[in-house]
PDB file of C-alpha atoms in Angstrom:
ATOM      1  CA  MET A  39     -13.712  -1.967 136.259  1.00 55.00           C
ATOM      2  CA  ASP A  40     -15.335   1.502 135.507  1.00 62.00           C
ATOM      3  CA  ASN A  41     -11.639   2.646 135.060  1.00 63.00           C
ATOM      4  CA  LEU A  42     -10.880   0.088 132.485  1.00 56.00           C
ATOM      5  CA  VAL A  43     -14.050   0.741 130.449  1.00 56.00           C
ATOM      6  CA  LYS A  44     -13.127   4.569 130.492  1.00 59.00           C
ATOM      7  CA  LYS A  45      -9.738   3.620 129.152  1.00 58.00           C
ATOM      8  CA  GLN A  46     -10.961   1.629 126.421  1.00 62.00           C
ATOM      9  CA  LYS A  47     -13.544   4.291 125.332  1.00 62.00           C
ATOM     10  CA  SER A  48     -10.884   6.891 125.361  1.00 65.00           C
ATOM     11  CA  GLY A  49      -8.530   4.731 123.372  1.00 67.00           C
ATOM     12  CA  ILE A  50     -11.136   4.076 120.715  1.00 75.00           C
ATOM     13  CA  ILE A  51     -11.815   7.843 120.399  1.00 74.00           C
ATOM     14  CA  LEU A  52      -8.307   8.585 119.974  1.00 71.00           C
ATOM     15  CA  ALA A  53      -7.825   5.889 117.395  1.00 74.00           C
ATOM     16  CA  TRP A  54     -10.747   7.491 115.432  1.00 74.00           C
ATOM     17  CA  ILE A  55      -9.174  10.841 115.762  1.00 78.00           C
ATOM     18  CA  ALA A  56      -5.834   9.562 114.476  1.00 72.00           C
ATOM     19  CA  LYS A  57      -7.533   7.870 111.558  1.00 74.00           C
ATOM     20  CA  LEU A  58      -9.325  11.089 110.614  1.00 72.00           C
ATOM     21  CA  MET A  59      -6.162  13.024 110.812  1.00 76.00           C
ATOM     22  CA  GLY A  60      -4.365  10.677 108.758  1.00 71.00           C
ATOM     23  CA  LEU A  61      -7.133  10.834 106.118  1.00 68.00           C
ATOM     24  CA  ALA A  62      -7.067  14.578 106.063  1.00 71.00           C
ATOM     25  CA  ILE A  63      -3.315  14.560 105.515  1.00 76.00           C
ATOM     26  CA  VAL A  64      -3.739  12.137 102.497  1.00 68.00           C
ATOM     27  CA  LEU A  65      -6.489  14.243 100.995  1.00 68.00           C
ATOM     28  CA  ASN A  66      -4.547  17.513 101.543  1.00 66.00           C
ATOM     29  CA  ILE A  67      -1.530  15.885  99.872  1.00 66.00           C
ATOM     30  CA  ALA A  68      -3.494  14.551  96.967  1.00 55.00           C
ATOM     31  CA  SER A  69      -5.198  17.867  96.183  1.00 54.00           C
ATOM     32  CA  CYS A  70      -1.905  20.054  96.537  1.00 51.00           C
ATOM     33  CA  SER A  71      -0.947  21.980  93.561  1.00 48.00           C
ATOM     34  CA  CYS A  72       2.586  22.441  94.562  1.00 49.00           C
ATOM     35  CA  ASP A  73       4.061  23.170  91.073  1.00 47.00           C
ATOM     36  CA  LYS A  74       2.796  26.803  90.736  1.00 47.00           C
ATOM     37  CA  ASP A  75       4.676  27.481  87.467  1.00 46.00           C
ATOM     38  CA  ASN A  76       2.979  24.504  85.880  1.00 46.00           C
ATOM     39  CA  LYS A  77      -0.401  25.506  87.118  1.00 47.00           C
ATOM     40  CA  ASP A  78      -0.062  28.977  85.746  1.00 42.00           C
ATOM     41  CA  ALA A  79       1.411  27.719  82.440  1.00 40.00           C
ATOM     42  CA  LEU A  80      -1.918  25.942  81.759  1.00 52.00           C
ATOM     43  CA  LYS A  81      -3.542  29.260  81.908  1.00 75.00           C
ATOM     44  CA  ILE A  82      -1.580  30.743  78.898  1.00 82.00           C
ATOM     45  CA  LYS A  83      -3.276  31.147  75.570  1.00 85.00           C
ATOM     46  CA  LEU A  84      -1.852  31.366  72.138  1.00 88.00           C
ATOM     47  CA  THR A  85      -3.972  32.628  69.336  1.00 90.00           C
ATOM     48  CA  ALA A  86      -3.450  33.846  65.646  1.00 92.00           C
ATOM     49  CA  LYS A  87      -5.479  34.775  62.543  1.00 91.00           C
ATOM     50  CA  GLU A  88      -6.162  31.338  61.022  1.00 91.00           C
ATOM     51  CA  SER A  89      -6.042  32.134  57.343  1.00 92.00           C
ATOM     52  CA  GLN A  90      -3.430  34.452  55.726  1.00 92.00           C
ATOM     53  CA  GLN A  91      -2.760  35.676  52.366  1.00 91.00           C
ATOM     54  CA  ILE A  92       0.869  35.805  51.042  1.00 90.00           C
ATOM     55  CA  THR A  93       1.357  38.522  48.456  1.00 85.00           C
ATOM     56  CA  VAL A  94       3.549  37.498  45.578  1.00 87.00           C
ATOM     57  CA  ALA A  95       4.770  40.377  43.286  1.00 85.00           C
ATOM     58  CA  SER A  96       4.211  39.819  39.560  1.00 83.00           C
ATOM     59  CA  GLY A  97       7.318  38.217  38.093  1.00 85.00           C
ATOM     60  CA  SER A  98       8.561  36.938  41.577  1.00 89.00           C
ATOM     61  CA  THR A  99       8.928  33.445  42.698  1.00 89.00           C
ATOM     62  CA  SER A 100       8.582  34.046  46.382  1.00 91.00           C
ATOM     63  CA  GLY A 101       6.176  35.867  48.822  1.00 91.00           C
ATOM     64  CA  THR A 102       6.039  36.862  52.519  1.00 91.00           C
ATOM     65  CA  VAL A 103       3.526  37.739  55.084  1.00 92.00           C
ATOM     66  CA  ASP A 104       3.883  38.980  58.755  1.00 93.00           C
ATOM     67  CA  THR A 105       2.043  36.792  61.217  1.00 93.00           C
ATOM     68  CA  GLU A 106       1.162  37.779  64.806  1.00 93.00           C
ATOM     69  CA  LEU A 107       0.882  35.167  67.555  1.00 93.00           C
ATOM     70  CA  THR A 108      -0.990  36.731  70.428  1.00 92.00           C
ATOM     71  CA  VAL A 109       0.158  35.464  73.857  1.00 90.00           C
ATOM     72  CA  LYS A 110      -1.991  36.276  76.889  1.00 87.00           C
ATOM     73  CA  LEU A 111      -3.008  34.924  80.349  1.00 84.00           C
ATOM     74  CA  GLU A 112      -6.511  33.448  80.907  1.00 78.00           C
ATOM     75  CA  GLU A 113      -8.782  34.205  83.718  1.00 70.00           C
ATOM     76  CA  GLY A 114      -7.280  33.361  87.071  1.00 68.00           C
ATOM     77  CA  ALA A 115      -3.415  33.691  86.307  1.00 72.00           C
ATOM     78  CA  LYS A 116      -1.627  36.744  87.747  1.00 80.00           C
ATOM     79  CA  GLU A 117       1.908  36.571  86.343  1.00 84.00           C
ATOM     80  CA  LEU A 118       3.889  34.046  84.429  1.00 84.00           C
ATOM     81  CA  ASP A 119       7.781  33.603  83.953  1.00 87.00           C
ATOM     82  CA  LEU A 120       8.425  33.553  80.228  1.00 90.00           C
ATOM     83  CA  GLU A 121      12.027  32.025  80.364  1.00 90.00           C
ATOM     84  CA  LYS A 122      11.059  28.412  80.388  1.00 89.00           C
ATOM     85  CA  ILE A 123       8.145  28.736  78.009  1.00 91.00           C
ATOM     86  CA  LYS A 124       9.116  28.117  74.350  1.00 93.00           C
ATOM     87  CA  LEU A 125       7.414  28.513  70.892  1.00 94.00           C
ATOM     88  CA  LYS A 126       7.420  25.287  69.125  1.00 93.00           C
ATOM     89  CA  VAL A 127       6.619  24.719  65.308  1.00 93.00           C
ATOM     90  CA  GLU A 128       4.991  21.501  65.664  1.00 91.00           C
ATOM     91  CA  LYS A 129       4.382  20.715  61.939  1.00 92.00           C
ATOM     92  CA  THR A 130       4.966  22.505  58.645  1.00 93.00           C
ATOM     93  CA  ALA A 131       3.017  21.296  55.698  1.00 93.00           C
ATOM     94  CA  ALA A 132       3.684  22.549  52.182  1.00 93.00           C
ATOM     95  CA  TYR A 133       1.565  22.249  49.017  1.00 93.00           C
ATOM     96  CA  ARG A 134       2.071  22.786  45.342  1.00 91.00           C
ATOM     97  CA  ASN A 135      -1.344  24.128  44.862  1.00 91.00           C
ATOM     98  CA  ASP A 136      -2.115  27.627  46.006  1.00 88.00           C
ATOM     99  CA  ASP A 137      -5.041  26.930  48.468  1.00 89.00           C
ATOM    100  CA  ALA A 138      -3.311  24.490  50.938  1.00 91.00           C
ATOM    101  CA  SER A 139      -5.469  21.710  50.180  1.00 89.00           C
ATOM    102  CA  GLY A 140      -5.026  18.009  48.997  1.00 88.00           C
ATOM    103  CA  ALA A 141      -1.716  16.009  49.497  1.00 89.00           C
ATOM    104  CA  GLU A 142       1.210  17.555  51.154  1.00 91.00           C
ATOM    105  CA  ASP A 143       3.337  17.497  47.897  1.00 91.00           C
ATOM    106  CA  GLY A 144       5.276  20.771  48.433  1.00 90.00           C
ATOM    107  CA  ASP A 145       8.779  21.261  49.622  1.00 90.00           C
ATOM    108  CA  LYS A 146       8.763  22.125  53.442  1.00 90.00           C
ATOM    109  CA  ASP A 147      12.219  23.528  53.005  1.00 91.00           C
ATOM    110  CA  GLU A 148      10.712  26.341  50.896  1.00 91.00           C
ATOM    111  CA  VAL A 149       8.710  27.598  53.948  1.00 93.00           C
ATOM    112  CA  LYS A 150      10.817  29.898  56.018  1.00 93.00           C
ATOM    113  CA  LEU A 151      10.107  31.497  59.475  1.00 94.00           C
ATOM    114  CA  GLU A 152      11.789  34.408  60.941  1.00 94.00           C
ATOM    115  CA  SER A 153      11.458  36.510  64.101  1.00 92.00           C
ATOM    116  CA  LYS A 154      13.827  39.057  65.328  1.00 88.00           C
ATOM    117  CA  GLY A 155      16.398  37.777  62.734  1.00 89.00           C
ATOM    118  CA  SER A 156      16.277  34.163  63.495  1.00 92.00           C
ATOM    119  CA  ASP A 157      14.092  31.005  63.379  1.00 93.00           C
ATOM    120  CA  PRO A 158      11.499  31.348  66.283  1.00 94.00           C
ATOM    121  CA  ASN A 159      11.138  27.557  66.598  1.00 93.00           C
ATOM    122  CA  GLY A 160      12.507  26.565  70.019  1.00 93.00           C
ATOM    123  CA  GLN A 161      13.115  30.146  71.303  1.00 94.00           C
ATOM    124  CA  SER A 162      11.691  31.306  74.589  1.00 93.00           C
ATOM    125  CA  LEU A 163       8.877  33.846  74.832  1.00 92.00           C
ATOM    126  CA  LYS A 164      11.090  35.877  76.965  1.00 92.00           C
ATOM    127  CA  ASP A 165      13.412  36.368  73.807  1.00 94.00           C
ATOM    128  CA  LEU A 166      10.514  36.555  71.259  1.00 93.00           C
ATOM    129  CA  LEU A 167       8.527  39.120  73.416  1.00 92.00           C
ATOM    130  CA  GLY A 168      11.484  40.869  74.901  1.00 92.00           C
ATOM    131  CA  LYS A 169      10.340  40.672  78.528  1.00 92.00           C
ATOM    132  CA  ASP A 170      10.688  38.559  81.576  1.00 92.00           C
ATOM    133  CA  LYS A 171       7.202  38.132  82.731  1.00 90.00           C
ATOM    134  CA  LEU A 172       3.692  38.108  81.339  1.00 88.00           C
ATOM    135  CA  LYS A 173       1.236  39.954  83.398  1.00 86.00           C
ATOM    136  CA  LYS A 174      -2.535  39.547  83.771  1.00 82.00           C
ATOM    137  CA  SER A 175      -3.373  42.532  81.620  1.00 80.00           C
ATOM    138  CA  ASP A 176      -0.750  41.850  78.832  1.00 83.00           C
ATOM    139  CA  HIS A 177      -1.709  40.731  75.245  1.00 84.00           C
ATOM    140  CA  ASP A 178       1.613  40.605  73.615  1.00 90.00           C
ATOM    141  CA  LYS A 179       2.389  39.587  70.180  1.00 92.00           C
ATOM    142  CA  VAL A 180       5.104  37.432  68.509  1.00 93.00           C
ATOM    143  CA  LYS A 181       5.776  38.702  64.984  1.00 93.00           C
ATOM    144  CA  ILE A 182       6.880  36.109  62.667  1.00 94.00           C
ATOM    145  CA  LYS A 183       7.701  36.582  59.036  1.00 93.00           C
ATOM    146  CA  VAL A 184       6.565  33.801  56.983  1.00 93.00           C
ATOM    147  CA  THR A 185       8.203  33.221  53.415  1.00 93.00           C
ATOM    148  CA  LEU A 186       7.433  30.899  50.672  1.00 92.00           C
ATOM    149  CA  ALA A 187      10.944  31.007  49.111  1.00 91.00           C
ATOM    150  CA  ASP A 188       9.873  29.248  45.813  1.00 91.00           C
ATOM    151  CA  ILE A 189       6.271  29.324  44.823  1.00 86.00           C
ATOM    152  CA  GLY A 190       6.967  26.597  42.253  1.00 88.00           C
ATOM    153  CA  LYS A 191       7.844  24.161  44.900  1.00 90.00           C
ATOM    154  CA  ALA A 192       5.589  25.377  47.696  1.00 90.00           C
ATOM    155  CA  ALA A 193       2.692  27.658  46.833  1.00 91.00           C
ATOM    156  CA  SER A 194       0.875  27.484  50.068  1.00 93.00           C
ATOM    157  CA  ALA A 195       1.521  26.064  53.557  1.00 94.00           C
ATOM    158  CA  LYS A 196      -0.026  25.141  57.044  1.00 94.00           C
ATOM    159  CA  ILE A 197       2.027  25.792  60.191  1.00 94.00           C
ATOM    160  CA  LYS A 198       1.089  24.324  63.559  1.00 93.00           C
ATOM    161  CA  PHE A 199       2.425  26.360  66.494  1.00 93.00           C
ATOM    162  CA  ALA A 200       2.391  25.089  70.188  1.00 93.00           C
ATOM    163  CA  LEU A 201       4.058  26.070  73.379  1.00 92.00           C
ATOM    164  CA  GLU A 202       6.397  23.875  75.421  1.00 92.00           C
ATOM    165  CA  LYS A 203       8.074  23.860  78.838  1.00 90.00           C
ATOM    166  CA  ASP A 204      11.091  21.890  79.770  1.00 88.00           C
ATOM    167  CA  GLY A 205      11.117  20.144  76.400  1.00 88.00           C
ATOM    168  CA  LYS A 206       7.459  19.029  76.636  1.00 90.00           C
ATOM    169  CA  LYS A 207       4.272  20.249  75.150  1.00 89.00           C
ATOM    170  CA  ILE A 208       2.093  22.204  77.560  1.00 85.00           C
ATOM    171  CA  GLU A 209      -1.088  20.291  78.117  1.00 81.00           C
ATOM    172  CA  GLY A 210      -4.235  22.411  78.176  1.00 80.00           C
ATOM    173  CA  VAL A 211      -2.936  24.994  75.662  1.00 85.00           C
ATOM    174  CA  GLU A 212      -4.481  24.797  72.227  1.00 87.00           C
ATOM    175  CA  ASP A 213      -2.323  24.521  69.248  1.00 89.00           C
ATOM    176  CA  VAL A 214      -2.699  27.295  66.475  1.00 92.00           C
ATOM    177  CA  VAL A 215      -2.765  26.158  62.881  1.00 92.00           C
ATOM    178  CA  VAL A 216      -2.379  28.947  60.384  1.00 93.00           C
ATOM    179  CA  THR A 217      -2.960  28.459  56.730  1.00 92.00           C
ATOM    180  CA  TYR A 218      -0.964  30.504  54.061  1.00 91.00           C
ATOM    181  CA  THR A 219      -2.308  30.773  50.644  1.00 91.00           C
ATOM    182  CA  THR A 220      -1.278  32.661  47.527  1.00 86.00           C
ATOM    183  CA  ASN A 221      -4.537  32.532  45.429  1.00 65.00           C
TER     184      ASN A 221
END
């Protein structure tokens, strides 16, 4: 009889140990951050000067300005592969007035973007920055030339830049909206 009680007690103890181990495995899987690239991608930051003046020469109908978007890693990230991360122009708003206010009544086709000889929209940060990886100490700049081709059709603009990976906007990275005025 004593032998039977000992077997029952050891069986209960083994059952509890198995339950605790199962719970530990479930918690470990639930808290796993297995997608390292995605984890690091959330630690990237995009910034720019929010308001920029476009210079229009007298007698000219167009104006340009060079914009710099700063790309850097936030605290905690060590290195990030740049090939899969792309610059996305989320929205371009054009205005007929010179201070980018009121209704979006300008012609968006008159707002031109250029970086390294082509449109930067959809290009990888690897191509735009000319390097494979972004390291912790880097503060690299994507240089974009913004042109208002016909001031009569678009005298000011607002452009919203974002970052995407695998065709999807990277959550946790703030968009950058830059206002371009000619006044």
